[in-house]
Coordinates of C-alpha atoms in Angstrom, one line a residue:
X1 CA 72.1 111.7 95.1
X2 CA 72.3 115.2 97.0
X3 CA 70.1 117.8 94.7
X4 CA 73.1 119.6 94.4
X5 CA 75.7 117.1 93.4
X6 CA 76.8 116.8 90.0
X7 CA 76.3 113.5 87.7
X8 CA 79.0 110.8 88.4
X9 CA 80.0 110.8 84.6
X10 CA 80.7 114.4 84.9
X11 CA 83.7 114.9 84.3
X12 CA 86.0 117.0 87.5
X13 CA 87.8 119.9 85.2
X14 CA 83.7 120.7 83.8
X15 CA 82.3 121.0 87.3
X16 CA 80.8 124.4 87.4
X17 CA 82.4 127.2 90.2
X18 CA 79.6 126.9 92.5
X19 CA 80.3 123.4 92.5
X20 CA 83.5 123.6 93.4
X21 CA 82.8 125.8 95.7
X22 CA 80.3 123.9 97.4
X23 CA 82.9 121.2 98.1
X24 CA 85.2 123.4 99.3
X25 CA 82.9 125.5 101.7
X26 CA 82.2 121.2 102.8
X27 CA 86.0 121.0 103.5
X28 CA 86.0 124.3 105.8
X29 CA 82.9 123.0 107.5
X30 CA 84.1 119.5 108.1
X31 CA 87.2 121.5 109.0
X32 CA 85.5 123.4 111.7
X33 CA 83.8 120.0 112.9
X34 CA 87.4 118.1 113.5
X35 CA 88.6 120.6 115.6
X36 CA 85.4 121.0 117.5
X37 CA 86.0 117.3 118.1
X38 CA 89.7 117.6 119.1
X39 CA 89.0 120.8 121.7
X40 CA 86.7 118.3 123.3
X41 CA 88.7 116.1 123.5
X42 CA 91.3 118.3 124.9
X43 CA 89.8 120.2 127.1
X44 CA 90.0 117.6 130.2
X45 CA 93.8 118.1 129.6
X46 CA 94.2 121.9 129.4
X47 CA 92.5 121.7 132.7
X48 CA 94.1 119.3 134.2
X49 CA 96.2 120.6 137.1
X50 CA 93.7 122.5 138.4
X51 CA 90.9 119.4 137.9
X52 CA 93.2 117.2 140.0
X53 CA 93.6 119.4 142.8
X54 CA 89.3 120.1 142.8
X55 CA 88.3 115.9 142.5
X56 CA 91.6 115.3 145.0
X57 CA 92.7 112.6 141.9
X58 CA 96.3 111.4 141.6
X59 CA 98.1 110.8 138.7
X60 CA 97.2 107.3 138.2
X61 CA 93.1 107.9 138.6
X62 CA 94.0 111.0 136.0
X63 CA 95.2 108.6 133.5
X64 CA 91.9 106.8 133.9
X65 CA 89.7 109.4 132.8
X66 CA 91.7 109.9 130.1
X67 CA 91.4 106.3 129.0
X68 CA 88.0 105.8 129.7
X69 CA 87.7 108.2 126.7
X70 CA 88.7 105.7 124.7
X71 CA 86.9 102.6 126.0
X72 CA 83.7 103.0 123.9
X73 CA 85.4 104.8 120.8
X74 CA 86.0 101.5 118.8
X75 CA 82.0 100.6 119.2
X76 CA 81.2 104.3 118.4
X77 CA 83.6 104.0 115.3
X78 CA 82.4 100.8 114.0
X79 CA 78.8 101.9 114.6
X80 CA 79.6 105.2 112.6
X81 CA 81.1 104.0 109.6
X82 CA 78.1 101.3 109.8
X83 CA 75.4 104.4 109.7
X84 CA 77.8 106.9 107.1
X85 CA 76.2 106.2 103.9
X86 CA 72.8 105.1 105.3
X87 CA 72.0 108.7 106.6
X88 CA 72.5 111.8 104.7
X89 CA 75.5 113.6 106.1
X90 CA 73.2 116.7 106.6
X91 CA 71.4 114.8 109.7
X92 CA 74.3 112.3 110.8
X93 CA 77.1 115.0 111.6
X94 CA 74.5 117.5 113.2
X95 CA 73.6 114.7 115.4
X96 CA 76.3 113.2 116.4
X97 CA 77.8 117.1 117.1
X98 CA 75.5 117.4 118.6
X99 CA 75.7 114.3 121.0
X100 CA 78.8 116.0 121.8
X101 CA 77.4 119.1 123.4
X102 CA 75.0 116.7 125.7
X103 CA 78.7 114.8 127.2
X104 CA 80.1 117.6 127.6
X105 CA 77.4 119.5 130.0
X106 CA 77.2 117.8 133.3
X107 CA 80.9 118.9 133.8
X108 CA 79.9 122.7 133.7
X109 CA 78.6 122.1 137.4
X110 CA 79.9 118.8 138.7
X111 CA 82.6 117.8 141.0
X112 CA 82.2 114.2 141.1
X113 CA 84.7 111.7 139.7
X114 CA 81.9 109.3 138.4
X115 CA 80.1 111.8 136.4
X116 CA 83.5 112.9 134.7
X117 CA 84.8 109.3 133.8
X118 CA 81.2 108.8 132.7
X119 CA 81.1 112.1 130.6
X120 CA 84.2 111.0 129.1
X121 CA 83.9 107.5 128.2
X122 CA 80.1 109.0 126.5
X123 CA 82.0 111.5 124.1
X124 CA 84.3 109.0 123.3
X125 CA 81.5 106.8 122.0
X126 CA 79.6 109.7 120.1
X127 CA 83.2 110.9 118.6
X128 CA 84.2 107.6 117.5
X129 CA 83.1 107.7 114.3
X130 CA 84.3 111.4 113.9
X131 CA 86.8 111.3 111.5
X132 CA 85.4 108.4 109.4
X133 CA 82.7 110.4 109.0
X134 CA 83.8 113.1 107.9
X135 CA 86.6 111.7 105.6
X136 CA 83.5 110.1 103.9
X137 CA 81.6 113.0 103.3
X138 CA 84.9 115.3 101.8
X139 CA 86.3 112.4 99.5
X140 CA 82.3 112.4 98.2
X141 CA 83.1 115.8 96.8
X142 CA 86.4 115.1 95.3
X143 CA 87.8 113.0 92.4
X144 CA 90.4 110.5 93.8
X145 CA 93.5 112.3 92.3
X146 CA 92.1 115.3 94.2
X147 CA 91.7 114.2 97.5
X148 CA 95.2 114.4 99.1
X149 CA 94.7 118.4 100.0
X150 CA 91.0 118.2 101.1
X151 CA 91.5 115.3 103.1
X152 CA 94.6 117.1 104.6
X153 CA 92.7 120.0 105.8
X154 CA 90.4 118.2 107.1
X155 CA 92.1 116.2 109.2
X156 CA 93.9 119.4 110.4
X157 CA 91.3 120.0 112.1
X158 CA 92.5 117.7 114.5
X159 CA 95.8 120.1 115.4
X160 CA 93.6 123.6 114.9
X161 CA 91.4 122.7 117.6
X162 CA 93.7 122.6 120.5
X163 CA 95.5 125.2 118.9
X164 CA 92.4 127.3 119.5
X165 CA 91.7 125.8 122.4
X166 CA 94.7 126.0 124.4
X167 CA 95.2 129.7 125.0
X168 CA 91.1 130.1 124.9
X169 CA 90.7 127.6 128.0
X170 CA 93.6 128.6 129.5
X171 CA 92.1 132.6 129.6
X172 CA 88.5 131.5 130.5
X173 CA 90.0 129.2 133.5
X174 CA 92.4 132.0 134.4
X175 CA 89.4 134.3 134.7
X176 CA 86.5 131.9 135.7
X177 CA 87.1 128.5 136.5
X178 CA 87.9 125.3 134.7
X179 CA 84.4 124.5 134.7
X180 CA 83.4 127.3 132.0
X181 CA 85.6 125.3 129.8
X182 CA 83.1 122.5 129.2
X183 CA 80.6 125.3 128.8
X184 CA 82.2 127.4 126.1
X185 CA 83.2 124.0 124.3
X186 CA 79.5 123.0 124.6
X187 CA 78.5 126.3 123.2
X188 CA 80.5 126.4 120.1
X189 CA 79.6 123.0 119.4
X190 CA 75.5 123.8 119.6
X191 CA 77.0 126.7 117.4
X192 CA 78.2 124.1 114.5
X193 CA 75.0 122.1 114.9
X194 CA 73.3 125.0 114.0
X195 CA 75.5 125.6 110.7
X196 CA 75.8 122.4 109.5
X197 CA 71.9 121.7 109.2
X198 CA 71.9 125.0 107.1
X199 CA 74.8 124.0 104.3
X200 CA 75.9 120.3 105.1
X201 CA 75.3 117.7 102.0
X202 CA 76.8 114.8 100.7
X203 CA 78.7 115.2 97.1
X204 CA 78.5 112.9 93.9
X205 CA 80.4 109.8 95.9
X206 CA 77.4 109.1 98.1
X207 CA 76.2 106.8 95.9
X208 CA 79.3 105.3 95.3
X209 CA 80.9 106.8 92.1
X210 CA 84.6 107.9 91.8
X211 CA 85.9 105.6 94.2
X212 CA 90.4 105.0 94.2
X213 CA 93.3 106.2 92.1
X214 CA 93.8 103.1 91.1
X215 CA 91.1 102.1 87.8
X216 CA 91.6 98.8 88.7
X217 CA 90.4 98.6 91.6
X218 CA 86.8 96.4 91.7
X219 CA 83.5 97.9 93.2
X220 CA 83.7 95.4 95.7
X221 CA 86.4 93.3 97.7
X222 CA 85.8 90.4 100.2
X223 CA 86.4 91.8 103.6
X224 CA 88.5 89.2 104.5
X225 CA 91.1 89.7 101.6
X226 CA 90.6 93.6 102.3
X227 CA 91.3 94.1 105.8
X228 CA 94.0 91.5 105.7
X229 CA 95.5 93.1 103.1
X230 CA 99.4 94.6 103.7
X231 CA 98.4 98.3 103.5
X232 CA 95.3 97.9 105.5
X233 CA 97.5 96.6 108.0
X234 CA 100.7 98.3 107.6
X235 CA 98.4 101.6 108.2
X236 CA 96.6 100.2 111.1
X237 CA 99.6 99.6 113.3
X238 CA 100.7 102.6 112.2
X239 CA 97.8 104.9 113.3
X240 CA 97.8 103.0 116.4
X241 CA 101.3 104.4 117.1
X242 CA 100.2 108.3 116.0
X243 CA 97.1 107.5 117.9
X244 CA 98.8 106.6 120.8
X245 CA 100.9 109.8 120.0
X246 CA 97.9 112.4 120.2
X247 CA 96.4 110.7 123.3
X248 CA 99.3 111.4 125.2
X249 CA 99.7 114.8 124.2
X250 CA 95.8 115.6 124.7
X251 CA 95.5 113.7 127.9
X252 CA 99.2 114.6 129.5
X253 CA 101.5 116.9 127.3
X254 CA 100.3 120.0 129.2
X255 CA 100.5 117.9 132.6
X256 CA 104.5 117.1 131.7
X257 CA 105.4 120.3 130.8
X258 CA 103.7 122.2 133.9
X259 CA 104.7 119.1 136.6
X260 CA 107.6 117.6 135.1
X261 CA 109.3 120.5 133.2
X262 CA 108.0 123.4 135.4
X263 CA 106.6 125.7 133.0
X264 CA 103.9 128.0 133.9
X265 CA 100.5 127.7 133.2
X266 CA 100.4 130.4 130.3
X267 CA 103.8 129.3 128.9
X268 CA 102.2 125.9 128.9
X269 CA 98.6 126.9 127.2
X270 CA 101.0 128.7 124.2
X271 CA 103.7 125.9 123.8
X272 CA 100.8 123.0 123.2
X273 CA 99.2 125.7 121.0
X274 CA 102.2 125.9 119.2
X275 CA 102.6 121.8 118.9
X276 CA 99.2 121.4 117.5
X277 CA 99.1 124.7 115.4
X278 CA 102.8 123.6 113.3
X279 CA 100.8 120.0 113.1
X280 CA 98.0 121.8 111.2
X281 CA 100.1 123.7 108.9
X282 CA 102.5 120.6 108.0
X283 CA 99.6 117.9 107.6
X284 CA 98.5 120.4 104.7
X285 CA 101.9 121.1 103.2
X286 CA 102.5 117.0 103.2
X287 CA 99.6 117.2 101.6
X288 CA 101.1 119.3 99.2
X289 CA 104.1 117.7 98.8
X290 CA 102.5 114.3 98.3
X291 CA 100.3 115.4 95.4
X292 CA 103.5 117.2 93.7
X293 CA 105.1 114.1 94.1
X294 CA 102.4 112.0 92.5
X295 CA 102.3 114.8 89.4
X296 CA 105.6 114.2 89.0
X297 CA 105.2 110.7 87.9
X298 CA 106.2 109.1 91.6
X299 CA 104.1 105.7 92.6
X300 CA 101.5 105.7 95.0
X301 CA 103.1 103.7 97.5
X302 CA 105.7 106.2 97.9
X303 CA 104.0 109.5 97.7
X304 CA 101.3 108.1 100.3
X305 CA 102.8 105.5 101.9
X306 CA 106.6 105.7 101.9
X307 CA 106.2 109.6 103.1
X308 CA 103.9 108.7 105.8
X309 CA 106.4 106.4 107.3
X310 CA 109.2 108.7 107.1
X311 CA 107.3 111.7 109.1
X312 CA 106.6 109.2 111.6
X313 CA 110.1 108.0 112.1
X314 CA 111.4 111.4 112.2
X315 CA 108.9 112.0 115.1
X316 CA 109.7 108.7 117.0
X317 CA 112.9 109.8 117.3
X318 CA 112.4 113.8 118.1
X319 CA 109.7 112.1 120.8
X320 CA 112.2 110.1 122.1
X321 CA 114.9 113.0 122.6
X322 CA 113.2 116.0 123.5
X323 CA 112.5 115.2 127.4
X324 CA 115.8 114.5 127.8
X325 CA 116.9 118.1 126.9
X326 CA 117.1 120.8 129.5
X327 CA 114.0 123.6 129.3
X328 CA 115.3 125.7 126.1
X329 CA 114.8 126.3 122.6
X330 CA 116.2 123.1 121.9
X331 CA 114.0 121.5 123.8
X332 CA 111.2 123.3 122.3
X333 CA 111.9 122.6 118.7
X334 CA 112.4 118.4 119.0
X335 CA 109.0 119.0 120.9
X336 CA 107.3 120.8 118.2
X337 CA 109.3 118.7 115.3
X338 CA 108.2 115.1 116.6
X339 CA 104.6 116.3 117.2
X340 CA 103.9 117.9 114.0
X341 CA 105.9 115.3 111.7
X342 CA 103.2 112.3 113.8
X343 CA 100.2 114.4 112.9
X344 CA 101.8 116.0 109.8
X345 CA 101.8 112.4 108.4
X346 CA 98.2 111.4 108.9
X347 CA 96.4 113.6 106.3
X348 CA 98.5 111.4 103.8
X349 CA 98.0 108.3 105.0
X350 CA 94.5 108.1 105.4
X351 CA 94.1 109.4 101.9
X352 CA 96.1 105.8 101.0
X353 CA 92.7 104.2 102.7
X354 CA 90.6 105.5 100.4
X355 CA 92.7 104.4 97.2
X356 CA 93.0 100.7 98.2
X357 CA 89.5 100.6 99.5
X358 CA 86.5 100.4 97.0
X359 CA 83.6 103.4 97.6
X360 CA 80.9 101.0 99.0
X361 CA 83.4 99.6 101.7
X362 CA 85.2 102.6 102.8
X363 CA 82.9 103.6 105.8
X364 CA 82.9 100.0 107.6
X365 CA 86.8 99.9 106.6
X366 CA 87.9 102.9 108.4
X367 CA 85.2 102.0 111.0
X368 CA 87.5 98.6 111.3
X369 CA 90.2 100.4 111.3
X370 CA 89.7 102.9 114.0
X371 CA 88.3 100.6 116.1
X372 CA 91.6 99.1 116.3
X373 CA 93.9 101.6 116.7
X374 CA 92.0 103.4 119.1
X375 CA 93.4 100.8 121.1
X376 CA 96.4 103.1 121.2
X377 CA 94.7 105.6 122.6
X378 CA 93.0 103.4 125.9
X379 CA 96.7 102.2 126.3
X380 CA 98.8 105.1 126.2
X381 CA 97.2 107.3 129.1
X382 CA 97.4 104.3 131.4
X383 CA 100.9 103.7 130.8
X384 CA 102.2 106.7 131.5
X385 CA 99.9 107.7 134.1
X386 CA 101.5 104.2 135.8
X387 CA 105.0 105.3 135.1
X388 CA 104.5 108.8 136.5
X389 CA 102.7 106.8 139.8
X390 CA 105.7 104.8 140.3
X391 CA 108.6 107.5 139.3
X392 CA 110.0 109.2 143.0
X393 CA 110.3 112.2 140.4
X394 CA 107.1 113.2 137.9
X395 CA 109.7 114.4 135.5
X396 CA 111.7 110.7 135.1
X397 CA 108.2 109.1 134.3
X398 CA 107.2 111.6 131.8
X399 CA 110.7 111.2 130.0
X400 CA 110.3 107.4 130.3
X401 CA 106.7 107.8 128.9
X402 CA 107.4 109.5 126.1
X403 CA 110.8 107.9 125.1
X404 CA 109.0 104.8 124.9
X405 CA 105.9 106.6 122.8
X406 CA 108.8 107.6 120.7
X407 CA 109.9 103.8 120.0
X408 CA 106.5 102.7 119.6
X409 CA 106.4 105.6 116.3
X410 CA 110.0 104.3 115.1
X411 CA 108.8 100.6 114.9
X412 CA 105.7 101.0 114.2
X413 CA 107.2 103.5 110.8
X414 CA 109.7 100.3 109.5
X415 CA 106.7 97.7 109.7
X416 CA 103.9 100.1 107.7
X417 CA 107.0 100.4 105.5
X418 CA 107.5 96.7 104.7
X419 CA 103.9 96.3 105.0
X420 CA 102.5 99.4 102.5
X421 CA 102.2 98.4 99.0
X422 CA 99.1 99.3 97.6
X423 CA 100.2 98.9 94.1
X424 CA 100.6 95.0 95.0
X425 CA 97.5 94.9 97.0
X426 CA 95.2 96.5 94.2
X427 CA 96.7 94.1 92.1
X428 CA 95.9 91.0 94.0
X429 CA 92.2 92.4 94.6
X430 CA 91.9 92.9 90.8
X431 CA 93.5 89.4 90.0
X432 CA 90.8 87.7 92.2
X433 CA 87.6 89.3 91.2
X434 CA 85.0 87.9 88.9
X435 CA 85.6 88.9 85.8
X436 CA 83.1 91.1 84.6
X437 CA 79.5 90.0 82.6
X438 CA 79.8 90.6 78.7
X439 CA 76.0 91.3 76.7
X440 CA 76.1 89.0 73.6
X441 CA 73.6 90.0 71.1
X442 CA 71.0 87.3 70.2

């Protein structure tokens, strides 16, 4: 147990203030560490039109690179959640931030194809495990009826980093070139490193304490019954589709809008700003509203799982519609709606993980998890990368692309729904386990 982590029999309402705010000075830190990941991620994006016209790529090769960032990430995810718990986060995050900063280097000089798919497909591997891990280490700080918010915020970090990023790269390319972008994302990334070995720790959790919502939920569940389990599934297909969602709008949303919709480049910096910045704010209000909702007496499988599936709905069909419209504030909003709802709904759902999956299994669950949905995200660049190819007009294959992304969300929403039912689930897994050893005096 971390020196400065409190007993597991402690109770949460008597944990001292600089306990509490130890866990949440974690939360801003782990905060900061997401949306390093996500500007990394983003950056070959942001850059985009003027990287095509530099390595003479087409569309198609485009979509490539953006894939091959996804070809290692399920063997970097399952390898993660394999390590978190086995190495103090102090040493695990720091390292694999700082794996980061090595990927992202050799594109501050180079012009060569290779070295960026290479580059790519590298960081994919070391951010794999990104958000597993860092889920891990907040929900170690948090009793489960607490975890809603933090893991929100968290996971925000996902929409603050392009929303930092975007008009940052878009100024440095403006006034350098787009290679200073992989060097100013390198350098705030050695800058985390550096912060993280100083304050990161792992809470009371790390040793498996506090572990679901629900008390009846055993230490320990055969994998088999676990991952098969509806609301391991139902979630799973739908993070693939949200996954799929956020590839395409890191890898081509600021390509559609400046070659399809004919925006500008600075218009185009601010409007993805603006997507992943309203994602931010409602992933934390949803949050909110999901832990009001369970305060007020409303099941788990509604608060977390029925409210997930709505947002992403909602967005399926805004994603569907919004190409369609002519530039405008119309268009604008159904953008900025169907984005945010997608990643809006994410802080809430992966908070269900942790309440249907026992302490000791969480890291190798998620890692499961991620390594299969992440299949969304080698998929979805591809696609429309081929459909842009093939269109006579860029503009009909991004609204094809995304009106498809769009149905994906919508179906994938209705089968989590049928699927999600965590009450049922923990239930079963209860029914099924040993029952417990009872001392009988001599």
């Amino acid at each position: 147990m971390a020196a400065d982590s409190l007993p597991p029999s402690t109770p949460a309402d008597a944990a001292p203030p600089s306990y509490r705010r130890r866990a949440w000075l974690m939360v801003m830190a782990l905060l900061a560490f997401m949306l390093l990941n996500y500007a990394d991620k983003a950056v070959v994006g942001l850059v985009g039109v003027d990287l095509l016209h530099d390595l003479g790529i087409d569309a198609g090769e485009f979509g490539v690179v953006q894939s091959g960032f996804f070809w290692l990430y399920a063997a970097g995810a399952v390898a993660g959640g394999f390590l978190t718990g086995r190495i103090p986060a102090r040493w695990l995050l720091g390292g694999v931030a700082l794996l980061w900063v090595l990927c992202l280097l050799p594109m501050v000089w180079s012009t060569s194809f290779t070295v960026l798919l290479v580059s790519r497909m590298l960081l994919g591997f070391a951010e794999g495990p990104s958000a597993a891990m860092a889920l891990g280490v907040a929900h170690s700080w948090f009793p489960a009826d607490r975890r809603t918010l933090p893991t929100s915020l968290v996971i925000a970090g996902a929409s603050f980093g392009p929303l930092v990023a975007a008009p940052v790269i878009t100024a440095v390319v403006a006034r350098f070139d787009w290679h200073a972008a992989f060097a100013v994302t390198a350098a705030a990334g050695l800058v985390w490193v550096v912060v993280w070995l100083l304050v990161g720790r792992d809470g009371p959790e790390a040793v498996g304490h506090a572990g679901s919502i629900f008390v009846d939920l055993p230490e320990r569940v055969p994998y088999r019954r676990l991952l098969a389990s509806g609301t391991v599934v139902g979630l799973t297909v739908l993070f693939f589709a949200t996954y799929a969602s956020v590839a395409i709008k890191v890898s081509w949303l600021p390509l559609a809008l400046r070659q399809g919709l004919g925006y500008d480049a600075t218009t185009t910096g601010w409007l993805v700003a603006l997507t992943y910045g309203s994602g931010g704010v409602l992933m934390i209000v949803f949050g909110a509203v999901s832990r009001t909702m369970t305060k007020r007496g409303a099941g788990v499988r509604a608060s977390r799982g029925l409210l997930s599936c709505v947002l992403v709905a909602v967005a399926g069909l805004c994603t569907m519609l919004w190409p369609a419209l002519g530039r405008g504030p119309a268009q604008v909003f159904f953008l900025v709606v169907g984005t945010s709802l997608c990643v809006g709904a994410q802080g809430v759902a992966w908070a269900l993980v942790s309440d249907v999956t026992p302490a000791r299994q969480r890291g190798t669950v998620i890692g499961v998890m991620v390594s299969c949905y992440s299949m969304g995200g080698v998929l979805a660049p591809l696609v429309l990368g081929g459909l842009v190819d093939a269109a006579a007009d860029p503009l009909d294959g991004y609204r094809l692309g995304f009106a498809g992304l769009g149905a994906l969300l919508l179906v994938a929403a209705l089968i989590a729904m049928r699927l999600v039912r965590p009450e049922r689930d923990v239930a079963s897994f209860a029914a099924a386990a040993p029952p417990a050893k009872v001392a009988v005096d001599a």
